XYZ file of N, CA and C in Angstrom:
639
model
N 90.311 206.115 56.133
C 89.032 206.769 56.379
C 89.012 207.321 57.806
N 88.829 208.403 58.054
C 88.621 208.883 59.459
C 86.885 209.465 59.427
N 86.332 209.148 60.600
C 85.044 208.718 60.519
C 84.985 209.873 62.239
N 84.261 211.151 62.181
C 84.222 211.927 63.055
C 82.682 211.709 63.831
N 82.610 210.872 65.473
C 81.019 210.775 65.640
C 80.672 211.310 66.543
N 79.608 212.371 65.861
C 79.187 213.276 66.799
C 77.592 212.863 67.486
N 76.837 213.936 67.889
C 75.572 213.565 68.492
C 74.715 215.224 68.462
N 73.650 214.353 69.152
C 72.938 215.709 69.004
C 72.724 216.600 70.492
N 73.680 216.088 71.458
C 73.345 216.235 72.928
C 74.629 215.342 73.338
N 74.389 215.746 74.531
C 75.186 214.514 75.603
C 74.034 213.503 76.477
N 75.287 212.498 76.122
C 74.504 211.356 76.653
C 73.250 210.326 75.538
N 73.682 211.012 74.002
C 72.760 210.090 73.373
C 73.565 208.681 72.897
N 74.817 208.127 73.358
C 75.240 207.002 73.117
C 76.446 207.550 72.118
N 77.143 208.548 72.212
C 78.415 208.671 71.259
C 79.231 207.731 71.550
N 80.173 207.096 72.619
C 80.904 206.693 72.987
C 80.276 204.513 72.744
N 79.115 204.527 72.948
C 78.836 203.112 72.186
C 79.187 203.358 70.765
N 78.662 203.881 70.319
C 78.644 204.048 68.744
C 80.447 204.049 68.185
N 80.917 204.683 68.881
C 82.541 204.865 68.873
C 83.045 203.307 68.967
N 82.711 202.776 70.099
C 83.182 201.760 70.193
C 82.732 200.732 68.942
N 81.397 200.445 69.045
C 81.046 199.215 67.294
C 81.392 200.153 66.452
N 81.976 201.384 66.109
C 82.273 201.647 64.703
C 84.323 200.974 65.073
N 84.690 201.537 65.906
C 85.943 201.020 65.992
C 86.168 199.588 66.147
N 85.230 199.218 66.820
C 85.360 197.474 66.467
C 85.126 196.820 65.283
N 83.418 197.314 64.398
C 83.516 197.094 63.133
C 84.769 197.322 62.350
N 85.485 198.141 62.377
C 86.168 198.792 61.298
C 87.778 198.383 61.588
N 88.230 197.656 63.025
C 89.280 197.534 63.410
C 90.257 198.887 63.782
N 89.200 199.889 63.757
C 89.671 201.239 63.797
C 90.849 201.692 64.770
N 91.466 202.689 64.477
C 91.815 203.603 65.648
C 90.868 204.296 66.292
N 91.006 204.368 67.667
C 90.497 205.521 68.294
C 91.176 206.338 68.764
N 90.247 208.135 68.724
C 90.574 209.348 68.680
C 89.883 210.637 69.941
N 89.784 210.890 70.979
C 89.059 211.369 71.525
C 89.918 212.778 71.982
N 89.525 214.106 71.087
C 90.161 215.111 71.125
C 90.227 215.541 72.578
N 89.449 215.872 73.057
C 89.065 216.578 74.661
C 88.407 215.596 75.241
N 88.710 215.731 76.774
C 87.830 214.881 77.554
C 87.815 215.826 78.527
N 86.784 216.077 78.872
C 86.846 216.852 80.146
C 85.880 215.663 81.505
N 86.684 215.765 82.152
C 86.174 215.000 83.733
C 86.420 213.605 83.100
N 86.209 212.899 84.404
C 86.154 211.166 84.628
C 87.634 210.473 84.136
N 88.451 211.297 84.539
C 90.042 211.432 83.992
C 90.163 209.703 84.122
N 89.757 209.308 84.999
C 90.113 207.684 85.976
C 89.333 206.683 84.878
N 88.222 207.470 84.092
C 87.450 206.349 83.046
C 86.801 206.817 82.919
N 87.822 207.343 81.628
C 87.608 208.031 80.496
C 86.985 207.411 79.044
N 85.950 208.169 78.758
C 85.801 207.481 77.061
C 86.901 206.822 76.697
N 87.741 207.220 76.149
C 89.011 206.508 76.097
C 88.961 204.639 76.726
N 88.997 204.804 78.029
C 89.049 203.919 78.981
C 87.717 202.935 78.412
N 86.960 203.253 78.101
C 85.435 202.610 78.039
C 85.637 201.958 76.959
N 86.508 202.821 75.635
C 86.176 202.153 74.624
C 87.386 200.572 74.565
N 88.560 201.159 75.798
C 89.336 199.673 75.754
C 88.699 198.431 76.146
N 87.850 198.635 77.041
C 87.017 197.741 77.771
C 85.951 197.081 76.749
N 85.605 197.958 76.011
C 84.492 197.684 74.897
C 85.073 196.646 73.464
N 85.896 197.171 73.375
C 86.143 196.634 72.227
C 87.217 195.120 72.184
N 87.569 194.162 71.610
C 88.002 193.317 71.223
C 89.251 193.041 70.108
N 88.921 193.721 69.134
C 89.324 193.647 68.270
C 91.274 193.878 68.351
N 92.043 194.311 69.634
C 93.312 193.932 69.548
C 93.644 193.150 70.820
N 92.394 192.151 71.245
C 92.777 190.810 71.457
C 93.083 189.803 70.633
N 93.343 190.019 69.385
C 93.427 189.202 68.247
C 94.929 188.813 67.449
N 95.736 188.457 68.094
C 97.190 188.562 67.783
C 97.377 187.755 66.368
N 96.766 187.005 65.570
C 96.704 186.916 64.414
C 96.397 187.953 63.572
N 95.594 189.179 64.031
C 94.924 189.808 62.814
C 96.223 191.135 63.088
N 96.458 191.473 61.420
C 97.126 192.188 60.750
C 97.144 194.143 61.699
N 95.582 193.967 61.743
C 95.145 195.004 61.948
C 94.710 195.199 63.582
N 95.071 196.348 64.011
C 94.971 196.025 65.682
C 94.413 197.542 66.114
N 93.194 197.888 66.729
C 93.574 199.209 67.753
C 94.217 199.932 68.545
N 94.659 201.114 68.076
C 95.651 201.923 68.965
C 94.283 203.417 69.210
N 94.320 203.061 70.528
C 94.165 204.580 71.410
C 94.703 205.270 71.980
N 94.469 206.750 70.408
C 95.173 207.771 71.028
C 94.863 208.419 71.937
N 96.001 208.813 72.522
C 96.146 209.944 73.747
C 95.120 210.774 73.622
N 94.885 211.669 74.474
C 93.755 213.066 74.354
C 94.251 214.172 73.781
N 94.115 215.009 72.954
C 95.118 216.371 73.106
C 94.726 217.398 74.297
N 93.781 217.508 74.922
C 93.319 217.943 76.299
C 92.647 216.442 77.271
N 93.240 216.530 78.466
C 92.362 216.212 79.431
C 92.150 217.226 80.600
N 91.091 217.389 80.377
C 90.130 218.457 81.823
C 90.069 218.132 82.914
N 89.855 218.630 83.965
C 89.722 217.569 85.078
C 88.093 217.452 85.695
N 87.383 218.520 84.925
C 85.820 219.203 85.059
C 84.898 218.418 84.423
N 83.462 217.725 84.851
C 83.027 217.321 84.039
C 82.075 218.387 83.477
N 82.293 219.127 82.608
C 81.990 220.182 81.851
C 81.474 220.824 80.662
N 81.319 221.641 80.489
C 81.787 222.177 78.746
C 83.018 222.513 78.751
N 83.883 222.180 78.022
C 85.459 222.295 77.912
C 85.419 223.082 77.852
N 85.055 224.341 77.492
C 85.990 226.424 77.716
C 85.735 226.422 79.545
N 84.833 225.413 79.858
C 84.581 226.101 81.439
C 85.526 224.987 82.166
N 85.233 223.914 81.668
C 86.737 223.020 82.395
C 88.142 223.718 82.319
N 88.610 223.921 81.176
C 89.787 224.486 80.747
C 89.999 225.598 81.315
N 88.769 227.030 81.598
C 88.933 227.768 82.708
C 89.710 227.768 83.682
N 88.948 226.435 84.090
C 88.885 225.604 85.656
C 90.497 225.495 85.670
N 90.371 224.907 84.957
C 91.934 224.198 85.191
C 93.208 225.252 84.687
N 93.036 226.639 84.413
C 94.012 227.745 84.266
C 94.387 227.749 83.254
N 93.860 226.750 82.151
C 94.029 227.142 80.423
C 93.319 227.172 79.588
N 93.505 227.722 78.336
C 92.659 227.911 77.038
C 92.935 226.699 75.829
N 91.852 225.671 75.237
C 91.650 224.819 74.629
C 92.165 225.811 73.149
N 93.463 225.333 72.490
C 94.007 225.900 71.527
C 93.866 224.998 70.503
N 92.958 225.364 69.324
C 93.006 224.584 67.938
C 94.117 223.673 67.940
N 95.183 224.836 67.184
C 96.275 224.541 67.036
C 96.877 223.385 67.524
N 96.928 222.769 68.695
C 97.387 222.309 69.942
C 96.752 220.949 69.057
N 95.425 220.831 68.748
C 95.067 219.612 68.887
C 95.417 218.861 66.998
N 96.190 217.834 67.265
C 96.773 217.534 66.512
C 96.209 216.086 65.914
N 95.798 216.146 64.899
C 94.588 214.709 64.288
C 96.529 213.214 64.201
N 96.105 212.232 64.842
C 96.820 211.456 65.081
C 97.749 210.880 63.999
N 98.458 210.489 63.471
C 99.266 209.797 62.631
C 98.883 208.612 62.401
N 98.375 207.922 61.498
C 98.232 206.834 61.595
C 97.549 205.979 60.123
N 97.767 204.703 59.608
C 97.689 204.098 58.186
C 96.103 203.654 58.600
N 95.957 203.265 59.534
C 94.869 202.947 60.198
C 93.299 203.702 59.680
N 92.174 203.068 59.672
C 91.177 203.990 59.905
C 90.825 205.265 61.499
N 90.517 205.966 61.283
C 90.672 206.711 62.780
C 89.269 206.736 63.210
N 88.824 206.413 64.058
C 86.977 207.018 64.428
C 87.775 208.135 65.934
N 86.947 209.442 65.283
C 87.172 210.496 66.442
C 86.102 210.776 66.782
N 86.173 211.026 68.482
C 84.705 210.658 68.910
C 84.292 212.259 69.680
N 83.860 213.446 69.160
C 83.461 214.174 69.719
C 83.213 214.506 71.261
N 82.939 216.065 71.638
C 81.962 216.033 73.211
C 81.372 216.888 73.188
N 80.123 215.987 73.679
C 78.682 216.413 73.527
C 78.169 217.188 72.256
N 77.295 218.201 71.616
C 76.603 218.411 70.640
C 77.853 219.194 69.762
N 77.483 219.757 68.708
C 78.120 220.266 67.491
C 78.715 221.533 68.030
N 77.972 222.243 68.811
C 78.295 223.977 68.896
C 78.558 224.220 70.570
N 78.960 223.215 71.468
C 79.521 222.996 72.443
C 80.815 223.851 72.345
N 80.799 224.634 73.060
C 82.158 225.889 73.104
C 83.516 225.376 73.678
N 84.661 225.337 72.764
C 86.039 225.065 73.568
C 86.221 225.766 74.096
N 86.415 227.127 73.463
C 86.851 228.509 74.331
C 86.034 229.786 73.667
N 86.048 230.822 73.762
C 85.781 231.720 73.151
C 85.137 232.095 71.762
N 85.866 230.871 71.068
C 85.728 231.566 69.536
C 85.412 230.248 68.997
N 85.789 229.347 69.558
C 85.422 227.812 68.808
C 84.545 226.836 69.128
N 84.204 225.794 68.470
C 83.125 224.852 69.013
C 83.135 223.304 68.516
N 82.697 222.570 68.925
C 83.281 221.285 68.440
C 83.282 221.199 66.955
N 82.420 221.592 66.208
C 82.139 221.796 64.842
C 83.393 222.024 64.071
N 84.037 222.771 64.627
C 85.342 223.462 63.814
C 86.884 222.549 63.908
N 86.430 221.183 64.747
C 87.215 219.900 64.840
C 87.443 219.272 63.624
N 85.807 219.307 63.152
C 85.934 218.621 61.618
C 86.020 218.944 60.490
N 87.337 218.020 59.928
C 87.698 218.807 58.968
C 87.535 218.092 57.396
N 87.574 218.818 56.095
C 86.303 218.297 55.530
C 86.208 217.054 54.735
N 87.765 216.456 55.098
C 87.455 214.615 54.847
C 86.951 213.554 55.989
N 86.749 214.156 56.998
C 85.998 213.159 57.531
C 84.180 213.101 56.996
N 84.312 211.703 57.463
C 83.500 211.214 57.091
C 82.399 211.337 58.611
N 81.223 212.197 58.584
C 80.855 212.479 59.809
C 79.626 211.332 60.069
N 79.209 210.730 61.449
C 78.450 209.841 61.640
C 77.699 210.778 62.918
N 76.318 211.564 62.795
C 75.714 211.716 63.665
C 74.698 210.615 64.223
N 74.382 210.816 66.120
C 74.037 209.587 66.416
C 73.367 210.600 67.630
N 71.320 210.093 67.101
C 70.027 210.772 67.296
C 69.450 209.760 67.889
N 69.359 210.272 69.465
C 68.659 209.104 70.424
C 67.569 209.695 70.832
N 66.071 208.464 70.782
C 64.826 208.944 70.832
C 64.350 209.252 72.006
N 64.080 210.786 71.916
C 63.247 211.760 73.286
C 62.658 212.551 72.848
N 61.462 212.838 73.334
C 61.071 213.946 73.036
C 61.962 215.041 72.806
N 61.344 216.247 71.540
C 62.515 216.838 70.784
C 63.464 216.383 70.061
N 64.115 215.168 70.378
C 65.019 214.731 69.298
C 64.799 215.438 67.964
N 63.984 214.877 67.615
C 63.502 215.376 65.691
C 64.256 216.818 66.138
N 63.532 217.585 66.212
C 64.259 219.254 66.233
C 65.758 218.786 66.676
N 66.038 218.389 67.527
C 67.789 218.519 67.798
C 68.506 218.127 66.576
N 68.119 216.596 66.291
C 68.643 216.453 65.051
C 68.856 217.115 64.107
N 67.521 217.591 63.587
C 67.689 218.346 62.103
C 68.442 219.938 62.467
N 68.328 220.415 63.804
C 69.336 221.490 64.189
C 70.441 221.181 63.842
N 70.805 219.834 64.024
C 72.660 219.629 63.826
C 72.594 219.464 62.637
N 72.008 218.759 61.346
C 72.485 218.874 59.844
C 72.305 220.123 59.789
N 71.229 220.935 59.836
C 71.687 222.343 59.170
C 72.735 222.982 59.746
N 72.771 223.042 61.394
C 74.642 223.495 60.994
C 76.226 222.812 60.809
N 75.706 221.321 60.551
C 76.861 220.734 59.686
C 76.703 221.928 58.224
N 75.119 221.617 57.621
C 75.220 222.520 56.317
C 75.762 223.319 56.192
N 75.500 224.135 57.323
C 76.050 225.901 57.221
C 77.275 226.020 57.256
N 78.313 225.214 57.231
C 79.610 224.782 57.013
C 79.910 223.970 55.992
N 79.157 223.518 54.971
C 79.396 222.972 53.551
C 80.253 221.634 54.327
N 79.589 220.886 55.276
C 79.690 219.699 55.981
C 78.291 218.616 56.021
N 78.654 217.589 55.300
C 77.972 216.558 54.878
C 77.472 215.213 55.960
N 76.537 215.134 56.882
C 76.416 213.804 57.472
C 76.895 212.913 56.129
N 77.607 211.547 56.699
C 77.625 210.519 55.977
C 76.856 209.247 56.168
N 76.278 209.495 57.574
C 75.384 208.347 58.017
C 74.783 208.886 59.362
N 73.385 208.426 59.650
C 73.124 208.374 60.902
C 72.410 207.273 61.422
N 73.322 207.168 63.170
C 72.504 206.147 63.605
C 71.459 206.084 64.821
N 70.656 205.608 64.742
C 69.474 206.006 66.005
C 70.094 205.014 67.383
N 69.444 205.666 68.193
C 70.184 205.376 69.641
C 68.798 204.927 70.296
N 68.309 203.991 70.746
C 66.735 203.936 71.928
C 66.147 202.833 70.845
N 65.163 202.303 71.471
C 64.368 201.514 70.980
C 63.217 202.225 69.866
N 62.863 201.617 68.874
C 62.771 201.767 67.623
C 61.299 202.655 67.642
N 61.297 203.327 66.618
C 60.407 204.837 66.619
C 60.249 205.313 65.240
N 59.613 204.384 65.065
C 59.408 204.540 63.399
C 59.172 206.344 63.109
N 57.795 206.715 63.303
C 57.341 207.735 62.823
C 58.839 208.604 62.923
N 59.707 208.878 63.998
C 60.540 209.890 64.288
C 61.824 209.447 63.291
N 62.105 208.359 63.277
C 63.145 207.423 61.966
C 62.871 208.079 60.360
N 61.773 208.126 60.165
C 61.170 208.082 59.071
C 61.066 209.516 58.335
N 60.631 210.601 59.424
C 60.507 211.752 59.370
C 61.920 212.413 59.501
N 63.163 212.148 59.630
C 64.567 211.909 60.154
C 64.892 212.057 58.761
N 64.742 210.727 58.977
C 65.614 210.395 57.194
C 64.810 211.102 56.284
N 63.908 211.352 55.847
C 62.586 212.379 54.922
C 63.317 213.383 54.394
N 63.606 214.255 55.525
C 64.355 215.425 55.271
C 65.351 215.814 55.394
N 66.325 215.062 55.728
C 67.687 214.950 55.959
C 68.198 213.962 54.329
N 67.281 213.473 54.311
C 67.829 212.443 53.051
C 68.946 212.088 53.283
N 69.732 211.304 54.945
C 70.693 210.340 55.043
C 70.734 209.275 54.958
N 71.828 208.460 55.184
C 71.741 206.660 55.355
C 71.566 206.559 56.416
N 70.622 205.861 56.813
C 71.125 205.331 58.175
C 72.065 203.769 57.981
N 72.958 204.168 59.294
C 73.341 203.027 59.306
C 73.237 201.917 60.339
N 71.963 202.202 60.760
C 71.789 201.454 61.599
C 70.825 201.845 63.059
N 70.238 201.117 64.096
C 69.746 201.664 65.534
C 70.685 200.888 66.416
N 71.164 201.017 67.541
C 71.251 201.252 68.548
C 70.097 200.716 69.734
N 69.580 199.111 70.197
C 68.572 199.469 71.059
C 68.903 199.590 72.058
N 67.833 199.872 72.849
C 68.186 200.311 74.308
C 68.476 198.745 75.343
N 69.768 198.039 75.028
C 70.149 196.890 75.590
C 70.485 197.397 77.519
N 69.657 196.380 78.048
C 70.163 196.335 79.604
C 71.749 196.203 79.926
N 72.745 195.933 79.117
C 74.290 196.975 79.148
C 75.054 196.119 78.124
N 76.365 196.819 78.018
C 76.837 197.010 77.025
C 78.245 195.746 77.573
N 78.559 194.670 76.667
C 79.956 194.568 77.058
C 80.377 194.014 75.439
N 81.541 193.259 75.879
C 82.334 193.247 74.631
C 81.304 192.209 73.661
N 80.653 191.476 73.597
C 79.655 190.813 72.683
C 78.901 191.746 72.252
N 77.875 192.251 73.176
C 77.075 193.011 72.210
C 77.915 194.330 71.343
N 78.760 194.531 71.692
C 79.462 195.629 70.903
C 79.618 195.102 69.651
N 80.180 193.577 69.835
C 80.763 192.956 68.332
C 79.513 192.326 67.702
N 78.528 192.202 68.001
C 76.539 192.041 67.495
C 77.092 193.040 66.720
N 76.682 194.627 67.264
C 76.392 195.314 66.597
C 77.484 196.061 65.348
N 78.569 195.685 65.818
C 79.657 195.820 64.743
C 79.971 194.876 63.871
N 79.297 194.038 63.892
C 79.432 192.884 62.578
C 77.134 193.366 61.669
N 76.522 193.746 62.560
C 76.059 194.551 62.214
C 75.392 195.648 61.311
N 76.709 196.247 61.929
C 76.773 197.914 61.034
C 77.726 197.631 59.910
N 78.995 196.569 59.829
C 79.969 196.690 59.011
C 80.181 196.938 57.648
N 78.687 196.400 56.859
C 78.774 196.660 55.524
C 78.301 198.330 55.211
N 77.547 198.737 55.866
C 77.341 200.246 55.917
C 78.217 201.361 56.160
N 78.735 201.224 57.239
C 80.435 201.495 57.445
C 81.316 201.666 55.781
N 81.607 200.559 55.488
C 82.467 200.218 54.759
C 82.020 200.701 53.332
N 80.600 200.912 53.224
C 80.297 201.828 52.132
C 79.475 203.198 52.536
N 79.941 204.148 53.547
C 80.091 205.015 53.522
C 80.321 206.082 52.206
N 79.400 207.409 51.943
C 80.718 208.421 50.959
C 80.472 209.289 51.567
């Protein structure tokens, strides 16, 4: 299962969510582009986060892959990649090898520009299993339902979404209404994140996860 998690913005908690889905799931992790924080990197965060290949009994272990770009800009990648004297090439970015489940963890919103002609959207391809993740602010509602319709407009299916902030019924409710997704779960707004609460919330989310379609 490769499990693609996007958001509706930057900064609504992709990279938590990455981490308890890869811990739930014993996953691989996947982080196509990174632009900036080269020193600690998503990547980097999610080793710190997760647990699950401290476990030298279990069968199943995390491997984090490499980047196929690192930027050195903290940016929109066509303007990092600028920066840095090259062009972010599809082609180039190569979905990892692996028997493993994969969680690939997007940057920033859906239509975020690599270069010219592309946008994160055009990353996913149409067996993943996509997990958008809608953190409560004013506007949210509109951002959100902006990103299913242009998952739609690409005959691209949310498979789950999870809320990010402390709990907000009316905006939850009205979410799921018209989107008619699963959620799989919230996200609260915990005073920080380390390897326990990651594995809270990935023991959690796990049965939702695991019945994903």
């Amino acid at each position: 299962m490769k499990l693609f998690i996007t958001g509706i913005g930057t900064d609504v908690g992709k990279t938590i969510t990455s981490a308890i889905v890869t811990q739930a799931l014993e996953a691989d992790y996947w982080k196509p582009i990174q632009a900036g924080d080269l020193d600690n990197s998503d990547s980097h965060k999610i080793q710190r986060y997760i647990s699950n290949d401290c476990h030298p009994e279990r069968s199943r272990k995390t491997v984090i892959h490499e980047n196929s770009y690192k930027l050195n800009t903290p940016a929109s990648p066509h303007l990092a990649a600028a920066i840095d004297g090259i062009t972010v090439d599809l082609e180039q970015i190569k979905v990892p090898t692996t028997e493993n489940h994969l969680v690939i963890e997007g940057a920033g919103g859906l239509l975020v520009p690599l270069n010219d002609n592309d946008t994160i959207i055009d990353l996913i391809q149409p067996d993943y299993k996509i997990i958008l993740v809608s953190r409560h602010y004013l506007g949210s509602i509109n951002h959100t339902l902006l990103s299913f319709e242009a998952l739609k407009s690409r005959n691209l299916k949310v498979a789950g979404i999870i809320f990010s902030g402390d709990e907000n019924k009316a905006t939850e409710e009205i979410i799921l209404s018209k989107t008619k997704a699963k959620c799989i779960g919230r996200i609260d707004n915990e005073p920080y994140f380390d390897q326990n609460v990651i594995q809270y919330y990935a023991d959690k989310f796990r049965e939702n996860l695991l019945n994903l379609e």
